[in-house]
Amino acid sequence: MDSRPPAARTPGAVRRRVTDLATLALEVAREAGALLLERFGSPARGVGSKSSVTDLVSDADRDAEALIVRRLRAARPDDAIVAEEGTSRHGTSGLSWYVDPLDGTINYLYGIPHWCVTLACADGEGAIVGVIHDPSRLETFTAQRSRGAFVSQRRLAVSTEPDLGKALVATGFGYDAEVRRRQGTAVARVLPRVRDLRRFGSAALDLAWVAAGRFDGYFESGINPWDVEAGILIVREAGGRATRLKGIGDDPRPAVVATNAAIHEALRTLLA
């Protein structure tokens, strides 16, 4: 049951609230991006591993997350926060923030300018606001539910390619050897049936680029909610389709497939 007073539930009040959330997400993502960009290219500090020796985290990840969480707590103390590096908290407002302070950590640590900050605010029906900020390219992808998706104030639209065989598709890999074997099996099925595959190392940017029509599709298993909440909203608001799957092939972990509308079922069927 919605505990807000009736005046706060009018269409105008709801629109203003979503706009305020979007403004906050944009400001916070850009602040974190500025912090990361200032350190980009310098020797990394505090580098350690998480799930495996190939799954890295650094002080840059931690400090960017601390900045984001601090700003969100100050502005929205009753909201829940689900953050990649562990500074999560419960909330009472019915809204949850999904935070990946640095998606593409390996790229960042190797000096490859393909990484981003991604934030989403979600209610019980999914994301209502999403931001993917790419400081290296000065591009910020944004979306609000039912209001379209944009990059730097230009409206986004997915590609119109109707033929899976002519599609440029992105994917990503996990960090565990067995996980990678399973993902390799999926890649072996897809690669002969598409124009080509790309693996650039940031799930959030893969989704943003589907929304921008740079990729025709994207799939990945073993994905975390903070990686994709913003991107799924942005793809859908750009006219695409994004589906969560229980697994891909013999990989039972949660997966995402995002494409333009024309090739969605063909790619889903290929991955089943």
Short mmCIF file of C-alpha atoms in Angstrom, two decimals:
data_model
loop_
_atom_site.label_atom_id
_atom_site.label_comp_id
_atom_site.label_asym_id
_atom_site.label_seq_id
_atom_site.Cartn_x
_atom_site.Cartn_y
_atom_site.Cartn_z
CA MET A 1 0.00 0.00 0.00
CA ASP A 2 1.28 3.49 -0.91
CA SER A 3 1.79 5.41 2.34
CA ARG A 4 2.29 8.78 0.67
CA PRO A 5 -0.46 11.42 1.07
CA PRO A 6 -2.88 11.73 -1.88
CA ALA A 7 -1.28 14.97 -3.07
CA ALA A 8 2.02 13.14 -3.51
CA ARG A 9 0.39 10.51 -5.73
CA THR A 10 -1.04 12.82 -8.40
CA PRO A 11 0.43 12.48 -11.91
CA GLY A 12 2.13 15.85 -11.62
CA ALA A 13 3.68 15.01 -8.26
CA VAL A 14 4.88 11.63 -9.54
CA ARG A 15 6.47 13.27 -12.60
CA ARG A 16 8.24 15.80 -10.40
CA ARG A 17 9.51 13.05 -8.11
CA VAL A 18 10.90 11.06 -11.03
CA THR A 19 12.52 14.18 -12.44
CA ASP A 20 14.13 14.86 -9.06
CA LEU A 21 15.43 11.29 -8.89
CA ALA A 22 16.84 11.57 -12.40
CA THR A 23 18.56 14.85 -11.57
CA LEU A 24 20.11 13.32 -8.46
CA ALA A 25 21.30 10.23 -10.35
CA LEU A 26 22.86 12.37 -13.07
CA GLU A 27 24.66 14.65 -10.62
CA VAL A 28 26.00 11.77 -8.54
CA ALA A 29 27.16 9.76 -11.57
CA ARG A 30 29.03 12.76 -12.95
CA GLU A 31 30.67 13.47 -9.59
CA ALA A 32 31.87 9.87 -9.34
CA GLY A 33 32.99 9.96 -12.96
CA ALA A 34 35.07 13.08 -12.33
CA LEU A 35 36.77 11.38 -9.38
CA LEU A 36 37.58 8.33 -11.49
CA LEU A 37 38.73 10.32 -14.51
CA GLU A 38 41.12 12.35 -12.36
CA ARG A 39 42.89 9.13 -11.35
CA PHE A 40 42.63 7.37 -14.71
CA GLY A 41 46.02 6.53 -16.17
CA SER A 42 47.85 6.83 -12.86
CA PRO A 43 49.28 3.80 -11.05
CA ALA A 44 46.38 2.00 -9.38
CA ARG A 45 46.26 1.78 -5.61
CA GLY A 46 44.74 -0.82 -3.34
CA VAL A 47 44.19 -3.39 -6.08
CA GLY A 48 42.83 -6.70 -4.81
CA SER A 49 40.73 -9.62 -6.00
CA LYS A 50 37.13 -10.56 -5.23
CA SER A 51 35.57 -13.76 -6.58
CA SER A 52 38.78 -14.90 -8.31
CA VAL A 53 42.28 -13.68 -9.17
CA THR A 54 40.90 -12.24 -12.41
CA ASP A 55 38.06 -10.32 -10.68
CA LEU A 56 39.77 -7.12 -9.53
CA VAL A 57 38.79 -4.18 -7.37
CA SER A 58 40.77 -1.05 -6.55
CA ASP A 59 40.68 1.99 -4.30
CA ALA A 60 39.12 3.84 -7.24
CA ASP A 61 36.09 1.49 -7.16
CA ARG A 62 35.77 1.82 -3.39
CA ASP A 63 36.18 5.59 -3.28
CA ALA A 64 33.71 6.18 -6.12
CA GLU A 65 31.17 3.94 -4.40
CA ALA A 66 31.70 5.73 -1.08
CA LEU A 67 31.03 9.06 -2.79
CA ILE A 68 27.87 7.77 -4.46
CA VAL A 69 26.48 6.12 -1.34
CA ARG A 70 27.23 9.18 0.78
CA ARG A 71 25.37 11.46 -1.67
CA LEU A 72 22.40 9.10 -1.97
CA ARG A 73 22.10 8.68 1.80
CA ALA A 74 22.16 12.44 2.30
CA ALA A 75 19.51 13.11 -0.34
CA ARG A 76 17.38 9.96 0.05
CA PRO A 77 17.88 8.53 3.56
CA ASP A 78 14.90 6.16 3.35
CA ASP A 79 15.85 4.49 0.05
CA ALA A 80 17.57 1.11 -0.18
CA ILE A 81 20.98 0.86 -1.82
CA VAL A 82 22.38 -2.20 -3.60
CA ALA A 83 26.02 -1.52 -4.47
CA GLU A 84 28.68 -3.71 -6.07
CA GLU A 85 31.46 -3.16 -3.56
CA GLY A 86 29.37 -4.01 -0.51
CA THR A 87 28.12 -0.74 0.97
CA SER A 88 24.47 -1.74 0.64
CA ARG A 89 21.65 -0.81 3.00
CA HIS A 90 17.96 -1.54 3.54
CA GLY A 91 15.29 1.10 3.02
CA THR A 92 11.68 1.86 3.86
CA SER A 93 10.59 4.08 0.95
CA GLY A 94 9.93 1.33 -1.59
CA LEU A 95 12.72 2.64 -3.81
CA SER A 96 16.09 0.97 -4.35
CA TRP A 97 19.27 2.34 -5.91
CA TYR A 98 21.47 -0.04 -7.90
CA VAL A 99 25.05 1.22 -8.00
CA ASP A 100 28.08 0.13 -9.98
CA PRO A 101 30.68 2.81 -9.30
CA LEU A 102 33.07 1.52 -11.96
CA ASP A 103 31.80 -0.90 -14.59
CA GLY A 104 34.81 -1.99 -16.60
CA THR A 105 37.37 -2.12 -13.79
CA ILE A 106 39.84 -4.22 -15.80
CA ASN A 107 39.77 -1.70 -18.65
CA TYR A 108 40.24 1.12 -16.15
CA LEU A 109 43.23 -0.51 -14.48
CA TYR A 110 44.89 -1.22 -17.84
CA GLY A 111 44.40 2.34 -19.08
CA ILE A 112 41.73 1.40 -21.63
CA PRO A 113 39.17 4.24 -21.92
CA HIS A 114 36.07 2.06 -21.90
CA TRP A 115 34.44 2.13 -18.47
CA CYS A 116 31.56 3.93 -16.83
CA VAL A 117 29.54 4.78 -13.75
CA THR A 118 26.02 3.35 -13.72
CA LEU A 119 23.10 4.10 -11.40
CA ALA A 120 19.45 3.11 -11.42
CA CYS A 121 16.56 3.86 -9.10
CA ALA A 122 13.86 1.18 -9.09
CA ASP A 123 10.46 0.56 -7.57
CA GLY A 124 8.58 -2.74 -7.39
CA GLU A 125 8.08 -2.75 -11.16
CA GLY A 126 11.69 -2.14 -12.17
CA ALA A 127 13.89 0.83 -12.89
CA ILE A 128 12.24 4.23 -13.12
CA VAL A 129 15.47 6.18 -13.66
CA GLY A 130 18.73 5.04 -15.22
CA VAL A 131 22.08 6.73 -15.87
CA ILE A 132 25.21 5.38 -17.55
CA HIS A 133 28.00 7.96 -17.52
CA ASP A 134 31.05 7.48 -19.74
CA PRO A 135 33.60 10.10 -18.65
CA SER A 136 36.21 9.14 -21.26
CA ARG A 137 33.88 9.93 -24.17
CA LEU A 138 31.91 12.68 -22.40
CA GLU A 139 28.72 10.72 -23.03
CA THR A 140 25.91 10.30 -20.53
CA PHE A 141 23.05 7.92 -21.34
CA THR A 142 19.84 8.55 -19.40
CA ALA A 143 16.28 7.30 -19.27
CA GLN A 144 13.12 7.79 -17.25
CA ARG A 145 10.29 5.30 -17.43
CA SER A 146 7.85 6.16 -20.25
CA ARG A 147 9.82 9.30 -21.19
CA GLY A 148 12.38 7.98 -23.65
CA ALA A 149 16.13 7.57 -23.53
CA PHE A 150 18.78 10.13 -24.35
CA VAL A 151 22.51 10.61 -24.74
CA SER A 152 23.66 14.16 -24.09
CA GLN A 153 20.11 15.44 -24.78
CA ARG A 154 19.80 13.54 -28.08
CA ARG A 155 17.01 10.97 -28.19
CA LEU A 156 18.22 7.40 -28.54
CA ALA A 157 16.82 4.77 -30.88
CA VAL A 158 17.87 1.16 -31.32
CA SER A 159 18.93 -0.14 -34.71
CA THR A 160 16.45 -1.35 -37.30
CA GLU A 161 18.46 -4.34 -38.56
CA PRO A 162 15.90 -7.13 -39.19
CA ASP A 163 18.33 -9.96 -39.97
CA LEU A 164 20.22 -11.69 -37.15
CA GLY A 165 22.81 -12.77 -39.71
CA LYS A 166 23.71 -9.12 -40.28
CA ALA A 167 23.68 -8.14 -36.61
CA LEU A 168 26.66 -6.88 -34.62
CA VAL A 169 26.26 -8.40 -31.16
CA ALA A 170 28.10 -7.75 -27.90
CA THR A 171 28.70 -10.09 -24.99
CA GLY A 172 30.75 -10.39 -21.82
CA PHE A 173 32.52 -13.04 -19.78
CA GLY A 174 32.74 -13.90 -16.11
CA TYR A 175 35.83 -14.49 -14.01
CA ASP A 176 35.62 -18.18 -13.10
CA ALA A 177 37.19 -20.73 -15.47
CA GLU A 178 34.11 -22.99 -15.54
CA VAL A 179 31.85 -20.00 -16.09
CA ARG A 180 33.98 -18.94 -19.03
CA ARG A 181 33.79 -22.43 -20.52
CA ARG A 182 30.00 -22.26 -20.46
CA GLN A 183 29.97 -18.77 -21.89
CA GLY A 184 32.35 -19.94 -24.61
CA THR A 185 29.84 -22.61 -25.57
CA ALA A 186 27.17 -19.93 -26.03
CA VAL A 187 29.55 -17.81 -28.09
CA ALA A 188 30.30 -20.80 -30.32
CA ARG A 189 26.57 -21.10 -31.07
CA VAL A 190 26.06 -17.41 -31.76
CA LEU A 191 29.18 -16.43 -33.70
CA PRO A 192 28.42 -18.39 -36.91
CA ARG A 193 24.90 -16.91 -36.99
CA VAL A 194 25.66 -13.17 -36.68
CA ARG A 195 27.76 -10.62 -38.54
CA ASP A 196 30.27 -10.45 -35.70
CA LEU A 197 30.72 -10.39 -31.93
CA ARG A 198 32.32 -7.76 -29.71
CA ARG A 199 33.57 -8.10 -26.12
CA PHE A 200 34.51 -4.65 -24.79
CA GLY A 201 34.37 -5.29 -21.05
CA SER A 202 31.48 -3.20 -19.71
CA ALA A 203 27.97 -4.63 -19.55
CA ALA A 204 26.45 -1.22 -18.88
CA LEU A 205 28.08 0.35 -21.93
CA ASP A 206 27.13 -2.67 -24.05
CA LEU A 207 23.49 -1.98 -23.17
CA ALA A 208 23.89 1.76 -23.74
CA TRP A 209 25.35 1.05 -27.17
CA VAL A 210 22.41 -1.22 -28.03
CA ALA A 211 20.14 1.69 -27.13
CA ALA A 212 22.21 3.98 -29.36
CA GLY A 213 22.09 1.58 -32.31
CA ARG A 214 25.85 0.94 -32.22
CA PHE A 215 25.21 -2.71 -31.40
CA ASP A 216 22.20 -4.61 -32.68
CA GLY A 217 22.16 -6.91 -29.66
CA TYR A 218 23.82 -8.00 -26.44
CA PHE A 219 23.71 -11.11 -24.28
CA GLU A 220 25.48 -12.19 -21.12
CA SER A 221 24.98 -14.69 -18.32
CA GLY A 222 25.97 -14.36 -14.68
CA ILE A 223 25.00 -10.74 -14.66
CA ASN A 224 24.38 -8.72 -11.48
CA PRO A 225 21.50 -6.26 -11.05
CA TRP A 226 23.80 -3.28 -10.54
CA ASP A 227 25.40 -4.02 -13.93
CA VAL A 228 22.19 -3.90 -15.94
CA GLU A 229 19.29 -2.14 -14.18
CA ALA A 230 20.02 1.23 -15.78
CA GLY A 231 20.90 -0.27 -19.15
CA ILE A 232 17.76 -2.37 -19.41
CA LEU A 233 15.61 0.72 -18.86
CA ILE A 234 17.63 2.72 -21.38
CA VAL A 235 17.30 -0.01 -24.04
CA ARG A 236 13.55 -0.31 -23.53
CA GLU A 237 13.04 3.45 -23.61
CA ALA A 238 15.04 3.55 -26.86
CA GLY A 239 12.52 1.17 -28.44
CA GLY A 240 14.42 -2.06 -27.88
CA ARG A 241 13.65 -5.23 -26.01
CA ALA A 242 15.53 -6.47 -22.96
CA THR A 243 14.68 -9.81 -21.39
CA ARG A 244 15.97 -11.44 -18.23
CA LEU A 245 16.56 -15.18 -18.59
CA LYS A 246 17.07 -17.87 -15.97
CA GLY A 247 20.13 -19.03 -17.86
CA ILE A 248 21.77 -19.52 -21.24
CA GLY A 249 22.39 -23.06 -22.46
CA ASP A 250 24.05 -25.08 -19.69
CA ASP A 251 24.77 -21.94 -17.65
CA PRO A 252 21.97 -21.65 -15.05
CA ARG A 253 22.90 -18.18 -13.79
CA PRO A 254 20.72 -15.11 -14.48
CA ALA A 255 21.19 -13.70 -17.96
CA VAL A 256 20.12 -10.74 -20.06
CA VAL A 257 19.38 -10.49 -23.78
CA ALA A 258 18.87 -7.01 -25.24
CA THR A 259 18.28 -6.20 -28.91
CA ASN A 260 16.17 -4.22 -31.29
CA ALA A 261 12.66 -5.64 -31.57
CA ALA A 262 13.22 -7.34 -34.93
CA ILE A 263 15.92 -9.85 -33.92
CA HIS A 264 15.00 -10.44 -30.29
CA GLU A 265 13.21 -13.76 -30.59
CA ALA A 266 15.80 -15.12 -33.02
CA LEU A 267 18.66 -14.40 -30.61
CA ARG A 268 16.72 -15.70 -27.60
CA THR A 269 15.96 -18.92 -29.44
CA LEU A 270 19.60 -19.33 -30.43
CA LEU A 271 20.66 -18.96 -26.78
CA ALA A 272 18.03 -21.30 -25.31
#
